Amino acid sequence: MSFSATLTGRNRSRLGPYLRGRWPWTFAYGMLALVALALALYLWNDWHKEVRQQEATMAQDLLWQEQEVRLRLQTNQNVLENLAYALAAGAITTNDFRVRAEGLMRGNPEILAIEWVDTNGVRQSGLPIYSSRPNSLPALENALVIEMLEGAATLGYPVYSNVLHHDESTSVMQAVPFFHGTVHKGSVLITYQLSGLLQQRVPWWMVQRYDLQLVDVQGRVLAPLRNMPLLQGAVVKEVSFDPPGQGLRLRAVAVQQRHGAWVRLGVWVLVLSFLLLVGWALHLMHQRLLERQRAERQLSDEILFRAAMENSLVTGLRAMDRDGRLMYVNPAFCDMVGWSAAELIGHLPPMPFWPPEELASCAAAYQAILQGDCPVNGFELRFMRRNGERFDVRLYSSQLIDSRGEHRGWMASLYDITELRREREALAASRQQMLTVLDGLMAAVSVWDMHTGELRYRNGHHASTFQLPEGVGPVCLLPLQQDRLLPGETLVVDCLDAVTQRWYQLQRRSIQWVDGRQVWLDIATDITAQRQAAEAERTRDEKLQHTARLVNMGELASSLSHELNQPLAAISSYSAACETLLELPNPNLPKIRNTLTKIGEQARRAGKIIRGIREFVLKRTPTNEPCQLSELLEMPLQLLEPVARRQKARLQVDIPARLPVLSGDRVMLEQVVFNLIKNGLEAMAETPVADRSITIRAERDEGYLIVRIADRGSGIAQPEQLFQPFFSTKTDGMGMGLNICRSVIEQHRGHLWAEANPLGGTVFAFRLPVAQRNLTFEETS
């Protein structure tokens, strides 16, 4: 038996005399209770009879009121349906509709408006005139109104809306749809003011008998005043307010009932005061006995509380006397070892839960406890369950001192740490596996203190790649003060190792280290070979672009020679004319001056053609400069004009006068435009002469400029291979033109695509970002 059970039994025996001496007080309190009960029963019966009578009367009145409102709303609905049928049949005009609406509103003051809306929800007619009172009615754009209109059009019968709050008032709308055949033509709307509906349709005798409110499903008062408090009372009745429904309820409380409640409350106060006086007199006489009983009850509760607390613990508790004999174990200890308390209490070492192979260690721990040697961290021991299963425990012990201050024995607590030890071992193994994996990575992994820059960890690859001196202090691949990252963000940057002259891609993010401090996790990957390959690829692209320009100039050689022959022939003719004029006795100097001016213009024209060809084919370093689209089109159009004339094709430029400035390499972008126009001209070889045209259009789309070059050729045969290298639809083509164009556009952070021309042919379009700041060419690539 536990200490709690023993002490409880002793207290119960002591309470006997006091319980036997309480019968006079019990009789007195009983008589007092009977008097109070008789009065309470009388008052309760009287109140209950009145409440039942009021409930019956109120139920009948509310049902009558609900039927009256329902009948009124149904009558109005019938009138609206007649109006809807007349509108559907075209039997009434707008003025007729207003006259009928005015008649209905005159007999129903609670109606705010009767309107006619079309299928798009636009008011066509009604009262009041909406244009004169734009803010007096709920907006048709209200989501609840739109939902009502769509529901009426879909279902085909009248639909009420949810409660609408507008200008400090509440209202509800009904939509009556009308159809011409099966086609929805519109709806007739009627708007009821809830406060007006409650005021106009409640008779005077209802107002004298009851306080009425219209509330929603959330208990908010909608009428007569939205902000008035919710009616409360002993007798409150509610009926559903359908239609219009939507969770509205009519709430009522009897006016006389509220006044009667104060009368009954006054009677109760008087009776209660009398009973309190009598009770106080009895209390003074009984105070001593109650104080004693209270103290004993508190002691009993404390004992039971401690017993319940011990029995609810999952920690094993056991107490032994100074000789090591078990004298108490809690249920958790019994569940832990598998033996009952009766089998364990009184047992001396060796204990049955000591494993045979651990007898020495368990006995040593118990002997240390008996000698008072109790370490702060306790003892780690291995015990045995009754079924032979071994488990690990951590045992803490302290002296057991009784109320007289005498040392009676030792109290110990045990925790099962088997799972904790397994998890610890698994965590250690997992950590070792993680370190092994990190050491096997070909990336340099390191951890640095976020505040001091001190190296916390680095794997084997980091140690072999970056040689750091012994006792390294605050060092880091990147300055710590410049990399303030938010939690979860990752910084990715390419950096050059000044010692080895190799490039590394560094990924950095902030993590929480094992000691709880914030650190930087750096992962450095050698990307030297990738950068070298990218540089080689960029060089090859530049050479390929230059070759493509030379090929284009070779294809245009005959046309360009003809283009240059024109200004040269004109210069020769003008020179011969000048010689003839100068041989005259009286030379015509103004005419000679005009001829020389024309010679200069033709020479500048030829020089401009030669300079454009030279810039187009010249191999040079890419640049980044502001470019206007009109300037980018000037040279390609000039070079391709002879080809277009020979093919009898038209080049049409349709771009706005004011377009944003682009940023990039002008010659590379000119090559893109040149290739796309040239491909369009070649694609129209089989097109009828009347349809041979290339149209160039441009438009702005937020931060981008979109250019479209449309031809009237044969169209796209294999769109999925259009931009593949070495793919060409021409017998003598290399298949690199469109691939080069896409590479150039992507270098400028844009996109190139092709789509079908609705008029026949193909539209090549590219999108380039608008210049916003000065960028170097390396940044754009």
PDB file of N, CA and C in Angstrom, residues 450-498:
ATOM      1  N   MET A 450      29.730  33.700 -40.038  1.00  0.00           N
ATOM      2  CA  MET A 450      29.148  34.844 -40.724  1.00  0.00           C
ATOM      3  C   MET A 450      29.683  36.163 -40.180  1.00  0.00           C
ATOM      4  N   HIS A 451      30.043  36.215 -38.918  1.00  0.00           N
ATOM      5  CA  HIS A 451      30.441  37.481 -38.302  1.00  0.00           C
ATOM      6  C   HIS A 451      31.958  37.667 -38.273  1.00  0.00           C
ATOM      7  N   THR A 452      32.721  36.603 -38.030  1.00  0.00           N
ATOM      8  CA  THR A 452      34.176  36.728 -37.893  1.00  0.00           C
ATOM      9  C   THR A 452      34.931  36.233 -39.114  1.00  0.00           C
ATOM     10  N   GLY A 453      34.299  35.463 -39.997  1.00  0.00           N
ATOM     11  CA  GLY A 453      34.999  34.915 -41.142  1.00  0.00           C
ATOM     12  C   GLY A 453      35.872  33.731 -40.807  1.00  0.00           C
ATOM     13  N   GLU A 454      35.759  33.180 -39.599  1.00  0.00           N
ATOM     14  CA  GLU A 454      36.587  32.049 -39.195  1.00  0.00           C
ATOM     15  C   GLU A 454      36.125  30.777 -39.888  1.00  0.00           C
ATOM     16  N   LEU A 455      37.102  29.981 -40.367  1.00  0.00           N
ATOM     17  CA  LEU A 455      36.811  28.722 -41.049  1.00  0.00           C
ATOM     18  C   LEU A 455      36.318  27.694 -40.035  1.00  0.00           C
ATOM     19  N   ARG A 456      35.099  27.155 -40.275  1.00  0.00           N
ATOM     20  CA  ARG A 456      34.529  26.156 -39.386  1.00  0.00           C
ATOM     21  C   ARG A 456      34.708  24.734 -39.939  1.00  0.00           C
ATOM     22  N   TYR A 457      34.652  24.587 -41.257  1.00  0.00           N
ATOM     23  CA  TYR A 457      34.787  23.247 -41.842  1.00  0.00           C
ATOM     24  C   TYR A 457      35.152  23.410 -43.311  1.00  0.00           C
ATOM     25  N   ARG A 458      35.917  22.464 -43.841  1.00  0.00           N
ATOM     26  CA  ARG A 458      36.161  22.362 -45.275  1.00  0.00           C
ATOM     27  C   ARG A 458      36.461  20.912 -45.615  1.00  0.00           C
ATOM     28  N   ASN A 459      36.016  20.493 -46.806  1.00  0.00           N
ATOM     29  CA  ASN A 459      36.222  19.104 -47.187  1.00  0.00           C
ATOM     30  C   ASN A 459      37.616  18.912 -47.791  1.00  0.00           C
ATOM     31  N   GLY A 460      37.903  17.677 -48.189  1.00  0.00           N
ATOM     32  CA  GLY A 460      39.239  17.359 -48.674  1.00  0.00           C
ATOM     33  C   GLY A 460      39.579  18.092 -49.958  1.00  0.00           C
ATOM     34  N   HIS A 461      38.603  18.236 -50.862  1.00  0.00           N
ATOM     35  CA  HIS A 461      38.889  18.918 -52.120  1.00  0.00           C
ATOM     36  C   HIS A 461      39.220  20.386 -51.880  1.00  0.00           C
ATOM     37  N   HIS A 462      38.544  21.011 -50.909  1.00  0.00           N
ATOM     38  CA  HIS A 462      38.844  22.405 -50.586  1.00  0.00           C
ATOM     39  C   HIS A 462      40.252  22.521 -50.013  1.00  0.00           C
ATOM     40  N   ALA A 463      40.633  21.570 -49.162  1.00  0.00           N
ATOM     41  CA  ALA A 463      41.966  21.618 -48.555  1.00  0.00           C
ATOM     42  C   ALA A 463      43.061  21.435 -49.596  1.00  0.00           C
ATOM     43  N   SER A 464      42.827  20.575 -50.607  1.00  0.00           N
ATOM     44  CA  SER A 464      43.848  20.355 -51.626  1.00  0.00           C
ATOM     45  C   SER A 464      43.859  21.464 -52.676  1.00  0.00           C
ATOM     46  N   THR A 465      42.735  22.180 -52.844  1.00  0.00           N
ATOM     47  CA  THR A 465      42.672  23.224 -53.866  1.00  0.00           C
ATOM     48  C   THR A 465      43.155  24.566 -53.341  1.00  0.00           C
ATOM     49  N   PHE A 466      42.723  24.932 -52.131  1.00  0.00           N
ATOM     50  CA  PHE A 466      43.090  26.234 -51.562  1.00  0.00           C
ATOM     51  C   PHE A 466      43.996  25.987 -50.359  1.00  0.00           C
ATOM     52  N   GLN A 467      45.269  26.311 -50.534  1.00  0.00           N
ATOM     53  CA  GLN A 467      46.254  26.108 -49.478  1.00  0.00           C
ATOM     54  C   GLN A 467      46.175  27.277 -48.505  1.00  0.00           C
ATOM     55  N   LEU A 468      45.785  26.977 -47.270  1.00  0.00           N
ATOM     56  CA  LEU A 468      45.684  28.004 -46.228  1.00  0.00           C
ATOM     57  C   LEU A 468      46.765  27.765 -45.192  1.00  0.00           C
ATOM     58  N   PRO A 469      47.320  28.794 -44.618  1.00  0.00           N
ATOM     59  CA  PRO A 469      48.370  28.612 -43.591  1.00  0.00           C
ATOM     60  C   PRO A 469      47.792  28.001 -42.322  1.00  0.00           C
ATOM     61  N   GLU A 470      48.678  27.462 -41.507  1.00  0.00           N
ATOM     62  CA  GLU A 470      48.259  26.870 -40.239  1.00  0.00           C
ATOM     63  C   GLU A 470      47.675  27.957 -39.335  1.00  0.00           C
ATOM     64  N   GLY A 471      46.624  27.555 -38.564  1.00  0.00           N
ATOM     65  CA  GLY A 471      45.988  28.512 -37.651  1.00  0.00           C
ATOM     66  C   GLY A 471      45.354  29.674 -38.392  1.00  0.00           C
ATOM     67  N   VAL A 472      44.651  29.355 -39.494  1.00  0.00           N
ATOM     68  CA  VAL A 472      44.088  30.415 -40.310  1.00  0.00           C
ATOM     69  C   VAL A 472      43.060  31.216 -39.505  1.00  0.00           C
ATOM     70  N   GLY A 473      43.079  32.525 -39.723  1.00  0.00           N
ATOM     71  CA  GLY A 473      42.135  33.391 -39.042  1.00  0.00           C
ATOM     72  C   GLY A 473      40.960  33.728 -39.923  1.00  0.00           C
ATOM     73  N   PRO A 474      40.459  34.953 -39.843  1.00  0.00           N
ATOM     74  CA  PRO A 474      39.313  35.337 -40.673  1.00  0.00           C
ATOM     75  C   PRO A 474      39.693  35.446 -42.142  1.00  0.00           C
ATOM     76  N   VAL A 475      39.318  34.467 -42.942  1.00  0.00           N
ATOM     77  CA  VAL A 475      39.528  34.492 -44.389  1.00  0.00           C
ATOM     78  C   VAL A 475      38.252  34.019 -45.055  1.00  0.00           C
ATOM     79  N   CYS A 476      38.075  34.445 -46.302  1.00  0.00           N
ATOM     80  CA  CYS A 476      36.886  34.030 -47.050  1.00  0.00           C
ATOM     81  C   CYS A 476      37.119  34.346 -48.516  1.00  0.00           C
ATOM     82  N   LEU A 477      36.538  33.533 -49.414  1.00  0.00           N
ATOM     83  CA  LEU A 477      36.715  33.765 -50.841  1.00  0.00           C
ATOM     84  C   LEU A 477      36.101  35.083 -51.282  1.00  0.00           C
ATOM     85  N   LEU A 478      34.992  35.494 -50.663  1.00  0.00           N
ATOM     86  CA  LEU A 478      34.342  36.755 -50.974  1.00  0.00           C
ATOM     87  C   LEU A 478      34.230  37.583 -49.697  1.00  0.00           C
ATOM     88  N   PRO A 479      34.316  38.936 -49.814  1.00  0.00           N
ATOM     89  CA  PRO A 479      34.175  39.773 -48.601  1.00  0.00           C
ATOM     90  C   PRO A 479      32.830  39.555 -47.954  1.00  0.00           C
ATOM     91  N   LEU A 480      32.850  39.398 -46.622  1.00  0.00           N
ATOM     92  CA  LEU A 480      31.612  39.084 -45.904  1.00  0.00           C
ATOM     93  C   LEU A 480      30.659  40.262 -45.877  1.00  0.00           C
ATOM     94  N   GLN A 481      31.172  41.477 -45.807  1.00  0.00           N
ATOM     95  CA  GLN A 481      30.298  42.632 -45.656  1.00  0.00           C
ATOM     96  C   GLN A 481      29.505  42.937 -46.918  1.00  0.00           C
ATOM     97  N   GLN A 482      29.890  42.390 -48.056  1.00  0.00           N
ATOM     98  CA  GLN A 482      29.197  42.680 -49.299  1.00  0.00           C
ATOM     99  C   GLN A 482      28.136  41.652 -49.626  1.00  0.00           C
ATOM    100  N   ASP A 483      27.998  40.607 -48.840  1.00  0.00           N
ATOM    101  CA  ASP A 483      27.109  39.497 -49.193  1.00  0.00           C
ATOM    102  C   ASP A 483      26.044  39.307 -48.131  1.00  0.00           C
ATOM    103  N   ARG A 484      25.282  40.331 -47.873  1.00  0.00           N
ATOM    104  CA  ARG A 484      24.195  40.217 -46.905  1.00  0.00           C
ATOM    105  C   ARG A 484      22.992  39.572 -47.584  1.00  0.00           C
ATOM    106  N   LEU A 485      22.835  38.286 -47.402  1.00  0.00           N
ATOM    107  CA  LEU A 485      21.749  37.549 -48.048  1.00  0.00           C
ATOM    108  C   LEU A 485      20.621  37.329 -47.064  1.00  0.00           C
ATOM    109  N   LEU A 486      19.412  37.330 -47.585  1.00  0.00           N
ATOM    110  CA  LEU A 486      18.258  36.983 -46.765  1.00  0.00           C
ATOM    111  C   LEU A 486      18.220  35.481 -46.553  1.00  0.00           C
ATOM    112  N   PRO A 487      17.564  35.005 -45.486  1.00  0.00           N
ATOM    113  CA  PRO A 487      17.466  33.551 -45.262  1.00  0.00           C
ATOM    114  C   PRO A 487      16.812  32.862 -46.449  1.00  0.00           C
ATOM    115  N   GLY A 488      17.435  31.789 -46.908  1.00  0.00           N
ATOM    116  CA  GLY A 488      16.910  31.028 -48.027  1.00  0.00           C
ATOM    117  C   GLY A 488      17.431  31.464 -49.375  1.00  0.00           C
ATOM    118  N   GLU A 489      18.071  32.673 -49.476  1.00  0.00           N
ATOM    119  CA  GLU A 489      18.619  33.129 -50.743  1.00  0.00           C
ATOM    120  C   GLU A 489      19.980  32.498 -50.996  1.00  0.00           C
ATOM    121  N   THR A 490      20.333  32.378 -52.268  1.00  0.00           N
ATOM    122  CA  THR A 490      21.612  31.794 -52.664  1.00  0.00           C
ATOM    123  C   THR A 490      22.311  32.770 -53.597  1.00  0.00           C
ATOM    124  N   LEU A 491      23.588  33.056 -53.296  1.00  0.00           N
ATOM    125  CA  LEU A 491      24.409  33.914 -54.133  1.00  0.00           C
ATOM    126  C   LEU A 491      25.250  33.029 -55.039  1.00  0.00           C
ATOM    127  N   VAL A 492      25.172  33.266 -56.354  1.00  0.00           N
ATOM    128  CA  VAL A 492      25.974  32.531 -57.332  1.00  0.00           C
ATOM    129  C   VAL A 492      26.814  33.553 -58.077  1.00  0.00           C
ATOM    130  N   VAL A 493      28.149  33.421 -58.011  1.00  0.00           N
ATOM    131  CA  VAL A 493      29.049  34.388 -58.626  1.00  0.00           C
ATOM    132  C   VAL A 493      30.276  33.645 -59.137  1.00  0.00           C
ATOM    133  N   ASP A 494      30.817  34.128 -60.259  1.00  0.00           N
ATOM    134  CA  ASP A 494      32.067  33.595 -60.803  1.00  0.00           C
ATOM    135  C   ASP A 494      33.211  34.466 -60.318  1.00  0.00           C
ATOM    136  N   CYS A 495      34.267  33.829 -59.830  1.00  0.00           N
ATOM    137  CA  CYS A 495      35.415  34.574 -59.316  1.00  0.00           C
ATOM    138  C   CYS A 495      36.694  33.904 -59.781  1.00  0.00           C
ATOM    139  N   LEU A 496      37.754  34.695 -59.837  1.00  0.00           N
ATOM    140  CA  LEU A 496      39.061  34.241 -60.318  1.00  0.00           C
ATOM    141  C   LEU A 496      40.001  34.072 -59.143  1.00  0.00           C
ATOM    142  N   ASP A 497      40.648  32.904 -59.062  1.00  0.00           N
ATOM    143  CA  ASP A 497      41.667  32.668 -58.038  1.00  0.00           C
ATOM    144  C   ASP A 497      42.965  33.316 -58.510  1.00  0.00           C
ATOM    145  N   ALA A 498      43.387  34.350 -57.779  1.00  0.00           N
ATOM    146  CA  ALA A 498      44.573  35.090 -58.200  1.00  0.00           C
ATOM    147  C   ALA A 498      45.839  34.254 -58.132  1.00  0.00           C
TER     148      ALA A 498
END
